[in-house]
Amino acid sequence: MMKPNFKNLIEFKRPLSEFPLQWRFKDPDFDQLAPDLLAQLIPLEEEAALFLWSEINQFQFYKGRSLDPQLFKEYDQLQATDSKAQEIQMWLDKRRIPGNQLIALSWEATEAMLLPWAIFVEHYACFWYPSSDDLTIFDLKLSWVLDWSHFGLLSFGRK
């Protein structure tokens, strides 16, 4: 049986309808992403989500619960709760990440997803909810990490 790794994660896709957080993207009471955007979301099976969770915990990017600035060549922070949507999107754009780059989002041990960076930047409010979400975002080469805490602090580090 195949085990998840960074090269085969896409093979561990599960239907969006089976993803516990799918309401964030499909429910008219929250956000409804267009069908062409929904088609680009790749919710991961629990086994793949657990693999990512394990990798996050082995990153050695953290000091306590926050990213350790000493470990990165590039480091930046933004307090998102004090910022408007346009400011957050501009801050995310400054990360110089190609819009079509596939990124991983991990909410917790069993909930993770792959999607293009541009969708995340444009619709970040679907993916991160203040006060409830601790969200870790990273590329599949582990060259950068974005930590978005439930209290609104966005921390970005690039190796």
PDB file of C-alpha atoms in Angstrom:
ATOM      1  CA  MET A   1       0.000   0.000   0.000  1.00  0.00           C
ATOM      2  CA  MET A   2       1.296   3.424  -0.980  1.00  0.00           C
ATOM      3  CA  LYS A   3       2.210   5.846   1.808  1.00  0.00           C
ATOM      4  CA  PRO A   4       1.814   9.623   1.368  1.00  0.00           C
ATOM      5  CA  ASN A   5       4.875  11.755   0.688  1.00  0.00           C
ATOM      6  CA  PHE A   6       5.426  15.202  -0.814  1.00  0.00           C
ATOM      7  CA  LYS A   7       5.643  13.792  -4.353  1.00  0.00           C
ATOM      8  CA  ASN A   8       2.406  11.796  -4.304  1.00  0.00           C
ATOM      9  CA  LEU A   9       0.058  13.826  -2.076  1.00  0.00           C
ATOM     10  CA  ILE A  10      -2.260  14.650  -4.954  1.00  0.00           C
ATOM     11  CA  GLU A  11      -3.041  10.928  -5.241  1.00  0.00           C
ATOM     12  CA  PHE A  12      -4.627  11.069  -1.772  1.00  0.00           C
ATOM     13  CA  LYS A  13      -7.438  13.389  -2.838  1.00  0.00           C
ATOM     14  CA  ARG A  14     -10.861  12.920  -1.325  1.00  0.00           C
ATOM     15  CA  PRO A  15     -14.113  14.384  -2.668  1.00  0.00           C
ATOM     16  CA  LEU A  16     -14.851  17.886  -1.401  1.00  0.00           C
ATOM     17  CA  SER A  17     -18.248  16.613  -0.243  1.00  0.00           C
ATOM     18  CA  GLU A  18     -16.412  14.360   2.270  1.00  0.00           C
ATOM     19  CA  PHE A  19     -14.144  17.118   3.585  1.00  0.00           C
ATOM     20  CA  PRO A  20     -15.197  18.306   7.087  1.00  0.00           C
ATOM     21  CA  LEU A  21     -14.625  21.985   6.219  1.00  0.00           C
ATOM     22  CA  GLN A  22     -16.372  21.914   2.833  1.00  0.00           C
ATOM     23  CA  TRP A  23     -19.166  24.172   4.121  1.00  0.00           C
ATOM     24  CA  ARG A  24     -16.671  27.069   4.096  1.00  0.00           C
ATOM     25  CA  PHE A  25     -16.500  26.939   0.311  1.00  0.00           C
ATOM     26  CA  LYS A  26     -19.991  25.785  -0.675  1.00  0.00           C
ATOM     27  CA  ASP A  27     -22.508  27.079   1.870  1.00  0.00           C
ATOM     28  CA  PRO A  28     -24.299  30.300   0.831  1.00  0.00           C
ATOM     29  CA  ASP A  29     -24.386  31.362   4.500  1.00  0.00           C
ATOM     30  CA  PHE A  30     -20.569  31.519   4.452  1.00  0.00           C
ATOM     31  CA  ASP A  31     -18.664  31.703   1.167  1.00  0.00           C
ATOM     32  CA  GLN A  32     -19.542  30.149  -2.127  1.00  0.00           C
ATOM     33  CA  LEU A  33     -16.550  29.701  -4.370  1.00  0.00           C
ATOM     34  CA  ALA A  34     -17.230  29.492  -8.094  1.00  0.00           C
ATOM     35  CA  PRO A  35     -17.299  25.960  -9.538  1.00  0.00           C
ATOM     36  CA  ASP A  36     -14.035  26.532 -11.449  1.00  0.00           C
ATOM     37  CA  LEU A  37     -12.305  27.405  -8.155  1.00  0.00           C
ATOM     38  CA  LEU A  38     -13.889  24.521  -6.245  1.00  0.00           C
ATOM     39  CA  ALA A  39     -12.509  22.185  -8.921  1.00  0.00           C
ATOM     40  CA  GLN A  40      -8.969  23.334  -8.035  1.00  0.00           C
ATOM     41  CA  LEU A  41      -9.279  22.529  -4.310  1.00  0.00           C
ATOM     42  CA  ILE A  42      -7.691  19.200  -3.404  1.00  0.00           C
ATOM     43  CA  PRO A  43      -8.918  18.038   0.013  1.00  0.00           C
ATOM     44  CA  LEU A  44      -6.653  15.303   1.315  1.00  0.00           C
ATOM     45  CA  GLU A  45      -7.590  11.965   2.804  1.00  0.00           C
ATOM     46  CA  GLU A  46      -6.892  11.664   6.524  1.00  0.00           C
ATOM     47  CA  GLU A  47      -3.743   9.591   5.968  1.00  0.00           C
ATOM     48  CA  ALA A  48      -2.199  12.368   3.844  1.00  0.00           C
ATOM     49  CA  ALA A  49      -3.358  15.046   6.300  1.00  0.00           C
ATOM     50  CA  LEU A  50      -1.663  13.103   9.103  1.00  0.00           C
ATOM     51  CA  PHE A  51       1.532  12.927   7.029  1.00  0.00           C
ATOM     52  CA  LEU A  52       1.517  16.731   6.623  1.00  0.00           C
ATOM     53  CA  TRP A  53       0.743  17.233  10.325  1.00  0.00           C
ATOM     54  CA  SER A  54       3.695  15.043  11.217  1.00  0.00           C
ATOM     55  CA  GLU A  55       5.969  16.962   8.831  1.00  0.00           C
ATOM     56  CA  ILE A  56       4.847  20.300  10.292  1.00  0.00           C
ATOM     57  CA  ASN A  57       5.769  19.076  13.742  1.00  0.00           C
ATOM     58  CA  GLN A  58       9.213  18.055  12.476  1.00  0.00           C
ATOM     59  CA  PHE A  59       9.853  21.342  10.612  1.00  0.00           C
ATOM     60  CA  GLN A  60      11.957  22.749  13.431  1.00  0.00           C
ATOM     61  CA  PHE A  61      10.678  26.166  12.267  1.00  0.00           C
ATOM     62  CA  TYR A  62       9.005  26.902  15.567  1.00  0.00           C
ATOM     63  CA  LYS A  63      10.109  28.323  18.873  1.00  0.00           C
ATOM     64  CA  GLY A  64       7.291  27.492  21.202  1.00  0.00           C
ATOM     65  CA  ARG A  65       4.086  28.069  19.258  1.00  0.00           C
ATOM     66  CA  SER A  66       5.484  30.741  16.886  1.00  0.00           C
ATOM     67  CA  LEU A  67       7.840  30.690  13.950  1.00  0.00           C
ATOM     68  CA  ASP A  68      11.418  31.324  15.033  1.00  0.00           C
ATOM     69  CA  PRO A  69      12.725  34.353  13.062  1.00  0.00           C
ATOM     70  CA  GLN A  70      16.318  33.176  13.602  1.00  0.00           C
ATOM     71  CA  LEU A  71      15.727  30.190  11.321  1.00  0.00           C
ATOM     72  CA  PHE A  72      14.849  32.139   8.180  1.00  0.00           C
ATOM     73  CA  LYS A  73      16.656  34.319   5.658  1.00  0.00           C
ATOM     74  CA  GLU A  74      13.403  36.202   5.138  1.00  0.00           C
ATOM     75  CA  TYR A  75      10.899  36.769   7.941  1.00  0.00           C
ATOM     76  CA  ASP A  76       7.853  39.018   8.223  1.00  0.00           C
ATOM     77  CA  GLN A  77       4.706  39.369  10.334  1.00  0.00           C
ATOM     78  CA  LEU A  78       1.319  41.045  10.064  1.00  0.00           C
ATOM     79  CA  GLN A  79      -1.411  41.357  12.679  1.00  0.00           C
ATOM     80  CA  ALA A  80      -4.345  40.431  10.444  1.00  0.00           C
ATOM     81  CA  THR A  81      -7.061  41.314  12.947  1.00  0.00           C
ATOM     82  CA  ASP A  82      -5.964  44.963  12.663  1.00  0.00           C
ATOM     83  CA  SER A  83      -5.818  44.874   8.854  1.00  0.00           C
ATOM     84  CA  LYS A  84      -8.338  45.276   6.060  1.00  0.00           C
ATOM     85  CA  ALA A  85      -8.805  42.541   3.439  1.00  0.00           C
ATOM     86  CA  GLN A  86      -6.895  44.516   0.798  1.00  0.00           C
ATOM     87  CA  GLU A  87      -3.934  44.996   3.169  1.00  0.00           C
ATOM     88  CA  ILE A  88      -3.821  41.276   3.929  1.00  0.00           C
ATOM     89  CA  GLN A  89      -3.932  40.395   0.233  1.00  0.00           C
ATOM     90  CA  MET A  90      -1.147  42.890  -0.532  1.00  0.00           C
ATOM     91  CA  TRP A  91       0.956  41.461   2.309  1.00  0.00           C
ATOM     92  CA  LEU A  92       0.413  37.937   0.959  1.00  0.00           C
ATOM     93  CA  ASP A  93       1.305  39.106  -2.570  1.00  0.00           C
ATOM     94  CA  LYS A  94       4.616  40.489  -1.277  1.00  0.00           C
ATOM     95  CA  ARG A  95       5.717  36.909  -0.518  1.00  0.00           C
ATOM     96  CA  ARG A  96       6.618  36.549  -4.240  1.00  0.00           C
ATOM     97  CA  ILE A  97       5.004  33.136  -4.564  1.00  0.00           C
ATOM     98  CA  PRO A  98       3.820  32.199  -8.074  1.00  0.00           C
ATOM     99  CA  GLY A  99       0.025  32.177  -8.265  1.00  0.00           C
ATOM    100  CA  ASN A 100      -0.096  28.723  -9.809  1.00  0.00           C
ATOM    101  CA  GLN A 101       2.188  27.163  -7.165  1.00  0.00           C
ATOM    102  CA  LEU A 102       0.467  24.303  -5.381  1.00  0.00           C
ATOM    103  CA  ILE A 103       0.508  24.889  -1.626  1.00  0.00           C
ATOM    104  CA  ALA A 104      -0.546  22.823   1.375  1.00  0.00           C
ATOM    105  CA  LEU A 105      -2.904  24.045   4.081  1.00  0.00           C
ATOM    106  CA  SER A 106      -3.104  22.183   7.367  1.00  0.00           C
ATOM    107  CA  TRP A 107      -5.705  23.029   9.992  1.00  0.00           C
ATOM    108  CA  GLU A 108      -5.208  19.988  12.188  1.00  0.00           C
ATOM    109  CA  ALA A 109      -4.097  16.369  12.062  1.00  0.00           C
ATOM    110  CA  THR A 110      -6.980  15.159   9.888  1.00  0.00           C
ATOM    111  CA  GLU A 111      -7.812  18.280   7.861  1.00  0.00           C
ATOM    112  CA  ALA A 112      -5.514  19.403   5.058  1.00  0.00           C
ATOM    113  CA  MET A 113      -5.832  20.582   1.484  1.00  0.00           C
ATOM    114  CA  LEU A 114      -3.759  21.450  -1.575  1.00  0.00           C
ATOM    115  CA  LEU A 115      -4.613  24.411  -3.798  1.00  0.00           C
ATOM    116  CA  PRO A 116      -2.962  27.088  -5.950  1.00  0.00           C
ATOM    117  CA  TRP A 117      -1.496  30.055  -4.057  1.00  0.00           C
ATOM    118  CA  ALA A 118      -3.578  32.572  -6.060  1.00  0.00           C
ATOM    119  CA  ILE A 119      -6.857  31.066  -4.836  1.00  0.00           C
ATOM    120  CA  PHE A 120      -5.650  31.243  -1.251  1.00  0.00           C
ATOM    121  CA  VAL A 121      -4.619  34.903  -1.593  1.00  0.00           C
ATOM    122  CA  GLU A 122      -7.869  35.959  -3.258  1.00  0.00           C
ATOM    123  CA  HIS A 123     -10.149  33.984  -0.916  1.00  0.00           C
ATOM    124  CA  TYR A 124      -8.099  33.691   2.290  1.00  0.00           C
ATOM    125  CA  ALA A 125     -11.183  34.431   4.413  1.00  0.00           C
ATOM    126  CA  CYS A 126     -12.652  31.051   3.372  1.00  0.00           C
ATOM    127  CA  PHE A 127      -9.585  29.252   4.644  1.00  0.00           C
ATOM    128  CA  TRP A 128      -8.788  31.089   7.885  1.00  0.00           C
ATOM    129  CA  TYR A 129     -11.395  32.017  10.491  1.00  0.00           C
ATOM    130  CA  PRO A 130     -10.330  34.370  13.304  1.00  0.00           C
ATOM    131  CA  SER A 131     -10.533  32.997  16.837  1.00  0.00           C
ATOM    132  CA  SER A 132     -10.957  29.392  15.704  1.00  0.00           C
ATOM    133  CA  ASP A 133      -8.233  28.468  13.209  1.00  0.00           C
ATOM    134  CA  ASP A 134      -4.552  27.851  13.564  1.00  0.00           C
ATOM    135  CA  LEU A 135      -3.545  27.368   9.940  1.00  0.00           C
ATOM    136  CA  THR A 136      -0.152  26.334   8.604  1.00  0.00           C
ATOM    137  CA  ILE A 137       0.534  26.963   4.915  1.00  0.00           C
ATOM    138  CA  PHE A 138       3.656  25.866   3.056  1.00  0.00           C
ATOM    139  CA  ASP A 139       5.025  24.828  -0.297  1.00  0.00           C
ATOM    140  CA  LEU A 140       5.705  21.186  -1.012  1.00  0.00           C
ATOM    141  CA  LYS A 141       9.465  21.767  -1.100  1.00  0.00           C
ATOM    142  CA  LEU A 142       9.378  23.187   2.445  1.00  0.00           C
ATOM    143  CA  SER A 143      11.228  26.309   1.313  1.00  0.00           C
ATOM    144  CA  TRP A 144       8.784  28.624   3.105  1.00  0.00           C
ATOM    145  CA  VAL A 145       6.075  28.466   5.745  1.00  0.00           C
ATOM    146  CA  LEU A 146       3.207  30.782   6.659  1.00  0.00           C
ATOM    147  CA  ASP A 147       1.709  30.411  10.116  1.00  0.00           C
ATOM    148  CA  TRP A 148      -1.677  32.065  10.720  1.00  0.00           C
ATOM    149  CA  SER A 149      -2.662  31.838  14.361  1.00  0.00           C
ATOM    150  CA  HIS A 150      -6.203  31.903  15.718  1.00  0.00           C
ATOM    151  CA  PHE A 151      -5.471  35.288  17.304  1.00  0.00           C
ATOM    152  CA  GLY A 152      -4.684  36.777  13.892  1.00  0.00           C
ATOM    153  CA  LEU A 153      -0.905  36.896  13.709  1.00  0.00           C
ATOM    154  CA  LEU A 154       0.441  36.034  10.269  1.00  0.00           C
ATOM    155  CA  SER A 155       4.097  34.955  10.325  1.00  0.00           C
ATOM    156  CA  PHE A 156       6.032  34.160   7.158  1.00  0.00           C
ATOM    157  CA  GLY A 157       9.462  32.597   6.930  1.00  0.00           C
ATOM    158  CA  ARG A 158      11.513  31.645   3.888  1.00  0.00           C
ATOM    159  CA  LYS A 159      14.657  29.517   4.213  1.00  0.00           C
TER     160      LYS A 159
END
